[in-house]
Amino acid sequence: MSYTGPDFEPPQPRRSPLRRPLTVAIAALVPGALLGWGVYAAVAGPDDGGGGGADRASGARTSAAPSSDGPASPSADPKAPTGTSPSPTPRKPSPSASRSAPAGANGPLKGKVVVIDPGHNPGNFRHASEINRKVNVGTHWKECDTTGTATDAGWPEAKFTLDVAHRLRTLLEEQGATVELTQDDDRPYGPCVDERARIGNEAKADAAISIHADGSGDGNRGFHVILPGSVHDGEADTRAIVAPSAELGQRIAGGFVRVTGSAPSNYVGGGTGLVTRTDLGGLNLSTVPKVFIECGNMRDGKDAALLTSGDWRQKAAQGMSEGIVSFLRG
């Protein structure tokens, strides 16, 4: 998601990266989540690019799935959908939020519900007036949604997020979870950020994750997981989910580092890979444990090369899955 979208303000200058109190979250992350990055850096070296060091670092398993890479040539409109990005398990779209039954009926996540929120919608660019209308996110009003960002070659964030969501769904179903998507390219636009939160709430999700890719400047690299801060204002009350969401985020960050080998963001989060926010409608209005993940920066050439690789996207989904499974199993 670009920092110009409804759920983001411009990032802090690189000289002063965003540093918000994370209470015990960072303390727990340093010996755990970032251990994988330390091992990766020692094995792969600083010039490896982050795309191939994960297996060497941790021997993590990545489930087989079809590779689906982004386009090699730019499009006329960088926000317009280009290229194809099929799901590993194609499904007939439903007219509402897409829920799937567990594939691994007796898996360790039997009885657990996970909501996956693929950021943006591939059709948003056709509905400017609809996605620009304001919705209440508790603390203030924001646009319903945005088109998201895109690589310099024109591959849109909305295609990336949906592809990773499909891969993550498959992995979680194999563990026995019931998985619901907030959208599956089965509606003209949206849903709006408030509805995205409401879908997770109504599903009584045990965990929810919103998948994005950033649109920051070239040279800004790496992933970060966004945690909800404590908000109690209007319809927003995150006080009950702050602690479990922090744990969920820490575990996802750890899994993401171990499996992908990608470094935490070098431009927000102070190198921790974790950022706390109180201005995001998808988090402010959630009543279930929920985090956002920015998997990388689509506007940086090196990160874009990873994000447009089907093999890397499978690793990204695997890392998220391992974090979610760890959180739900306790």
Coordinates of C-alpha atoms in Angstrom, one line a residue:
M1 CA 0.0 0.0 0.0
S2 CA 1.3 3.4 -0.9
Y3 CA 1.8 5.9 1.9
T4 CA -0.5 8.2 -0.1
G5 CA -3.5 5.9 0.5
P6 CA -6.3 6.3 3.1
D7 CA -4.6 4.1 5.7
F8 CA -1.2 5.8 5.5
E9 CA 0.4 9.1 6.0
P10 CA 3.8 9.9 4.4
P11 CA 6.7 8.1 6.2
Q12 CA 9.2 9.8 8.4
P13 CA 12.4 10.9 6.7
R14 CA 15.0 8.1 6.6
R15 CA 17.3 10.0 9.0
S16 CA 14.6 9.8 11.6
P17 CA 12.8 6.4 11.2
L18 CA 9.4 6.0 12.8
R19 CA 9.9 4.9 16.3
R20 CA 6.8 4.3 18.4
P21 CA 6.6 2.6 21.8
L22 CA 6.0 -1.1 21.4
T23 CA 5.9 -1.9 25.1
V24 CA 7.1 -5.5 25.5
A25 CA 6.7 -6.3 21.8
I26 CA 10.2 -5.3 20.7
A27 CA 11.8 -7.0 23.7
A28 CA 10.1 -10.2 22.7
L29 CA 11.0 -9.8 19.0
V30 CA 14.8 -9.2 19.4
P31 CA 15.7 -12.6 20.7
G32 CA 13.0 -14.4 18.6
A33 CA 11.8 -12.9 15.4
L34 CA 15.0 -11.2 14.3
L35 CA 17.1 -14.2 15.2
G36 CA 16.2 -15.5 11.7
W37 CA 17.5 -12.3 10.1
G38 CA 20.8 -12.5 12.0
V39 CA 21.3 -16.1 10.9
Y40 CA 20.4 -15.2 7.3
A41 CA 22.8 -12.3 7.2
A42 CA 25.6 -14.4 8.5
V43 CA 25.0 -17.1 5.9
A44 CA 23.8 -15.2 2.8
G45 CA 25.9 -12.0 3.2
P46 CA 24.7 -8.5 2.5
D47 CA 24.7 -8.7 -1.3
D48 CA 22.4 -11.8 -1.6
G49 CA 19.3 -9.6 -2.1
G50 CA 17.1 -11.4 0.4
G51 CA 15.4 -13.7 -2.1
G52 CA 17.3 -17.0 -1.8
G53 CA 18.9 -17.1 1.7
A54 CA 15.9 -18.4 3.7
D55 CA 16.3 -22.0 3.0
R56 CA 20.0 -21.9 3.8
A57 CA 19.3 -20.0 6.9
S58 CA 16.6 -22.2 8.5
G59 CA 15.9 -25.1 6.2
A60 CA 12.2 -23.9 6.2
R61 CA 9.8 -25.9 4.1
T62 CA 7.9 -24.0 1.3
S63 CA 4.8 -25.7 -0.1
A64 CA 4.8 -26.2 -3.8
A65 CA 2.7 -23.7 -5.8
P66 CA 2.7 -22.4 -9.3
S67 CA 5.0 -19.6 -10.0
S68 CA 3.3 -16.4 -11.2
D69 CA 5.6 -13.5 -12.0
G70 CA 4.8 -9.9 -12.8
P71 CA 5.1 -8.3 -16.3
A72 CA 8.4 -7.5 -17.8
S73 CA 7.2 -4.4 -19.6
P74 CA 5.6 -1.2 -18.1
S75 CA 1.9 -0.4 -18.6
A76 CA 0.6 3.0 -19.6
D77 CA -1.1 3.4 -16.3
P78 CA 1.0 2.2 -13.3
K79 CA -2.2 1.9 -11.2
A80 CA -4.1 -0.2 -13.8
P81 CA -4.0 -4.0 -13.4
T82 CA -1.5 -5.7 -15.8
G83 CA -0.2 -9.2 -16.1
T84 CA -1.8 -12.2 -14.5
S85 CA -1.3 -13.7 -11.1
P86 CA -3.4 -16.9 -10.7
S87 CA -4.2 -18.5 -7.4
P88 CA -2.5 -21.8 -6.6
T89 CA -6.1 -23.1 -6.0
P90 CA -8.5 -21.3 -8.4
R91 CA -12.0 -20.9 -7.0
K92 CA -15.3 -19.6 -8.3
P93 CA -15.7 -16.1 -7.0
S94 CA -18.5 -15.5 -4.4
P95 CA -20.7 -12.4 -4.3
S96 CA -19.5 -11.7 -0.7
A97 CA -16.6 -12.3 1.5
S98 CA -15.1 -15.7 0.5
R99 CA -15.0 -18.4 3.2
S100 CA -13.5 -21.8 2.6
A101 CA -13.8 -25.0 4.6
P102 CA -10.7 -26.6 6.0
A103 CA -8.8 -28.9 3.7
G104 CA -6.9 -30.6 6.6
A105 CA -10.0 -31.4 8.7
N106 CA -7.9 -32.9 11.6
G107 CA -5.1 -30.4 11.4
P108 CA -3.8 -28.4 14.4
L109 CA -5.9 -25.4 13.5
K110 CA -9.2 -27.3 13.4
G111 CA -11.9 -25.0 14.7
K112 CA -9.8 -21.8 14.2
V113 CA -10.9 -19.0 11.9
V114 CA -8.5 -16.8 10.0
V115 CA -9.5 -13.8 8.0
I116 CA -7.1 -12.7 5.2
D117 CA -7.5 -9.1 3.9
P118 CA -5.9 -8.8 0.4
G119 CA -5.2 -5.0 0.3
H120 CA -7.1 -3.0 -2.3
N121 CA -9.1 -4.5 -5.1
P122 CA -8.0 -5.0 -8.8
G123 CA -11.1 -3.1 -9.9
N124 CA -10.7 0.0 -7.6
F125 CA -9.2 2.1 -10.4
R126 CA -12.5 2.0 -12.3
H127 CA -14.4 3.4 -9.3
A128 CA -12.7 6.6 -8.3
S129 CA -15.8 8.3 -6.8
E130 CA -16.8 5.2 -4.8
I131 CA -13.4 4.6 -3.3
N132 CA -12.8 8.3 -2.5
R133 CA -16.0 8.7 -0.4
K134 CA -15.2 9.1 3.3
V135 CA -15.9 6.5 6.0
N136 CA -15.5 6.8 9.7
V137 CA -12.5 4.9 11.1
G138 CA -13.1 5.8 14.7
T139 CA -10.6 8.6 15.2
H140 CA -11.4 10.4 12.0
W141 CA -12.7 10.1 8.5
K142 CA -10.8 8.5 5.6
E143 CA -11.3 7.5 2.0
C144 CA -13.1 4.2 1.5
D145 CA -10.0 2.7 -0.2
T146 CA -7.4 3.4 -2.8
T147 CA -6.0 1.7 -5.9
G148 CA -2.8 0.9 -4.1
T149 CA 0.6 1.2 -5.5
A150 CA 2.5 -0.6 -8.3
T151 CA 6.0 -1.5 -9.5
D152 CA 7.7 0.8 -11.9
A153 CA 6.9 -1.8 -14.6
G154 CA 3.2 -1.5 -13.8
W155 CA 2.4 -4.6 -11.8
P156 CA -0.2 -3.5 -9.2
E157 CA -0.2 -4.1 -5.5
A158 CA -3.8 -5.4 -5.8
K159 CA -2.6 -8.3 -7.9
F160 CA 0.3 -9.0 -5.5
T161 CA -1.9 -9.0 -2.4
L162 CA -4.5 -11.3 -3.9
D163 CA -1.9 -13.8 -5.1
V164 CA -0.2 -14.0 -1.7
A165 CA -3.7 -14.3 0.0
H166 CA -4.5 -17.3 -2.1
R167 CA -1.2 -19.0 -1.3
L168 CA -1.6 -18.2 2.4
R169 CA -5.2 -19.5 2.4
T170 CA -4.0 -22.8 0.9
L171 CA -1.3 -23.2 3.6
L172 CA -3.7 -22.4 6.5
E173 CA -6.3 -24.8 5.1
E174 CA -3.8 -27.5 5.1
Q175 CA -3.4 -26.9 8.9
G176 CA -7.2 -27.3 9.3
A177 CA -8.2 -23.6 9.6
T178 CA -11.3 -22.1 8.2
V179 CA -10.2 -19.1 6.1
E180 CA -12.2 -16.1 5.0
L181 CA -11.1 -13.5 2.5
T182 CA -12.4 -10.0 2.7
Q183 CA -12.5 -9.9 -1.2
D184 CA -11.5 -12.3 -3.9
D185 CA -11.7 -10.0 -7.0
D186 CA -15.4 -10.9 -6.8
R187 CA -16.8 -7.4 -6.4
P188 CA -16.4 -4.2 -8.5
Y189 CA -14.4 -2.3 -5.8
G190 CA -13.5 -2.3 -2.2
P191 CA -14.6 -3.3 0.4
C192 CA -14.0 -0.1 2.3
V193 CA -11.6 -0.1 5.2
D194 CA -14.3 -0.1 7.8
E195 CA -16.0 -3.1 6.1
R196 CA -12.7 -4.9 6.0
A197 CA -12.5 -4.7 9.7
R198 CA -16.2 -5.6 10.2
I199 CA -15.7 -8.8 8.1
G200 CA -13.1 -10.1 10.6
N201 CA -15.2 -9.1 13.5
E202 CA -18.3 -10.8 12.3
A203 CA -16.3 -13.9 11.5
K204 CA -15.1 -13.9 15.1
A205 CA -11.7 -14.5 13.7
D206 CA -9.0 -16.0 15.9
A207 CA -6.5 -14.0 13.8
A208 CA -6.7 -11.5 10.9
I209 CA -4.0 -10.2 8.6
S210 CA -4.1 -7.5 6.0
I211 CA -1.6 -8.0 3.2
H212 CA 0.1 -5.1 1.4
A213 CA 3.2 -3.9 -0.4
D214 CA 4.5 -0.4 0.1
G215 CA 5.0 2.4 -2.4
S216 CA 7.8 4.3 -0.7
G217 CA 10.9 5.7 -2.4
D218 CA 13.6 3.9 -4.3
G219 CA 16.3 2.7 -1.8
N220 CA 13.7 2.1 0.9
R221 CA 13.7 -1.7 1.4
G222 CA 12.4 -4.5 3.6
F223 CA 9.2 -5.5 5.2
H224 CA 7.4 -4.3 8.3
V225 CA 4.4 -5.5 10.3
I226 CA 2.0 -2.9 11.6
L227 CA 0.4 -3.4 15.0
P228 CA -2.7 -1.6 16.4
G229 CA -2.0 1.0 19.0
S230 CA -4.4 1.6 21.9
V231 CA -7.4 3.6 20.6
H232 CA -10.6 4.4 22.5
D233 CA -12.5 6.9 20.4
G234 CA -16.0 6.8 18.8
E235 CA -16.5 3.4 17.3
A236 CA -12.9 2.4 17.7
D237 CA -11.7 0.5 20.8
T238 CA -8.6 -1.6 20.3
R239 CA -7.7 -1.9 24.0
A240 CA -8.6 -5.6 24.2
I241 CA -6.6 -6.5 21.0
V242 CA -3.4 -4.6 21.5
A243 CA -1.5 -7.3 23.4
P244 CA -2.6 -10.3 21.3
S245 CA -2.1 -8.4 18.1
A246 CA 1.4 -7.5 19.2
E247 CA 2.1 -11.2 19.8
L248 CA 0.6 -12.1 16.4
G249 CA 2.7 -9.5 14.7
Q250 CA 5.9 -10.6 16.4
R251 CA 5.4 -14.2 15.3
I252 CA 4.5 -13.2 11.7
A253 CA 7.7 -11.0 11.6
G254 CA 9.8 -13.9 12.9
G255 CA 8.3 -16.4 10.4
F256 CA 8.7 -13.9 7.5
V257 CA 12.4 -13.3 8.3
R258 CA 13.2 -17.0 8.6
V259 CA 11.5 -18.1 5.4
T260 CA 12.0 -15.2 3.0
G261 CA 15.4 -14.0 4.3
S262 CA 14.2 -10.5 3.8
A263 CA 15.5 -7.8 6.2
P264 CA 13.2 -5.6 8.3
S265 CA 12.4 -2.2 6.8
N266 CA 15.3 0.2 6.7
Y267 CA 13.0 3.3 6.7
V268 CA 10.4 2.7 9.4
G269 CA 10.4 0.7 12.6
G270 CA 14.0 1.4 13.6
G271 CA 15.2 -2.0 12.3
T272 CA 12.7 -4.0 14.3
G273 CA 10.3 -4.9 11.5
L274 CA 7.4 -3.7 13.8
V275 CA 5.5 -0.4 13.7
T276 CA 2.6 0.7 15.9
R277 CA -0.1 2.8 14.3
T278 CA -3.3 4.4 15.6
D279 CA -4.6 5.9 12.3
L280 CA -5.5 2.8 10.3
G281 CA -9.2 2.1 10.0
G282 CA -8.6 -1.6 9.4
L283 CA -6.9 -1.9 12.8
N284 CA -8.8 0.8 14.7
L285 CA -12.2 -0.9 14.1
S286 CA -11.1 -4.4 14.6
T287 CA -12.3 -6.4 17.7
V288 CA -10.1 -9.4 16.9
P289 CA -6.3 -9.8 16.9
K290 CA -5.2 -8.2 13.6
V291 CA -2.0 -6.9 11.9
F292 CA -1.0 -5.4 8.6
I293 CA 2.1 -6.5 6.8
E294 CA 4.0 -4.5 4.2
C295 CA 5.9 -7.3 2.4
G296 CA 8.3 -4.9 0.7
N297 CA 8.6 -1.7 -1.4
M298 CA 7.2 -2.0 -4.9
R299 CA 9.1 1.2 -5.9
D300 CA 12.5 -0.2 -5.1
G301 CA 14.0 -2.2 -7.9
K302 CA 15.5 -4.9 -5.7
D303 CA 12.3 -5.4 -3.6
A304 CA 10.2 -5.3 -6.8
A305 CA 12.3 -8.2 -8.2
L306 CA 11.3 -10.2 -5.1
L307 CA 7.6 -9.2 -5.0
T308 CA 7.1 -10.1 -8.7
S309 CA 8.7 -13.6 -8.2
G310 CA 6.2 -16.4 -7.7
D311 CA 8.8 -18.4 -5.8
W312 CA 9.4 -15.5 -3.4
R313 CA 5.6 -14.9 -2.9
Q314 CA 5.3 -18.5 -1.9
K315 CA 8.0 -18.0 0.7
A316 CA 6.2 -14.9 1.9
A317 CA 3.0 -16.8 2.3
Q318 CA 4.8 -19.6 4.1
G319 CA 6.5 -17.2 6.5
M320 CA 3.1 -15.6 7.3
S321 CA 1.5 -19.0 7.8
E322 CA 4.2 -20.2 10.2
G323 CA 3.7 -17.1 12.3
I324 CA -0.1 -17.4 12.3
V325 CA 0.1 -21.1 13.2
S326 CA 2.5 -20.4 16.0
F327 CA 0.2 -17.7 17.4
L328 CA -2.9 -19.9 17.2
R329 CA -1.3 -22.9 18.8
G330 CA 0.1 -20.8 21.6

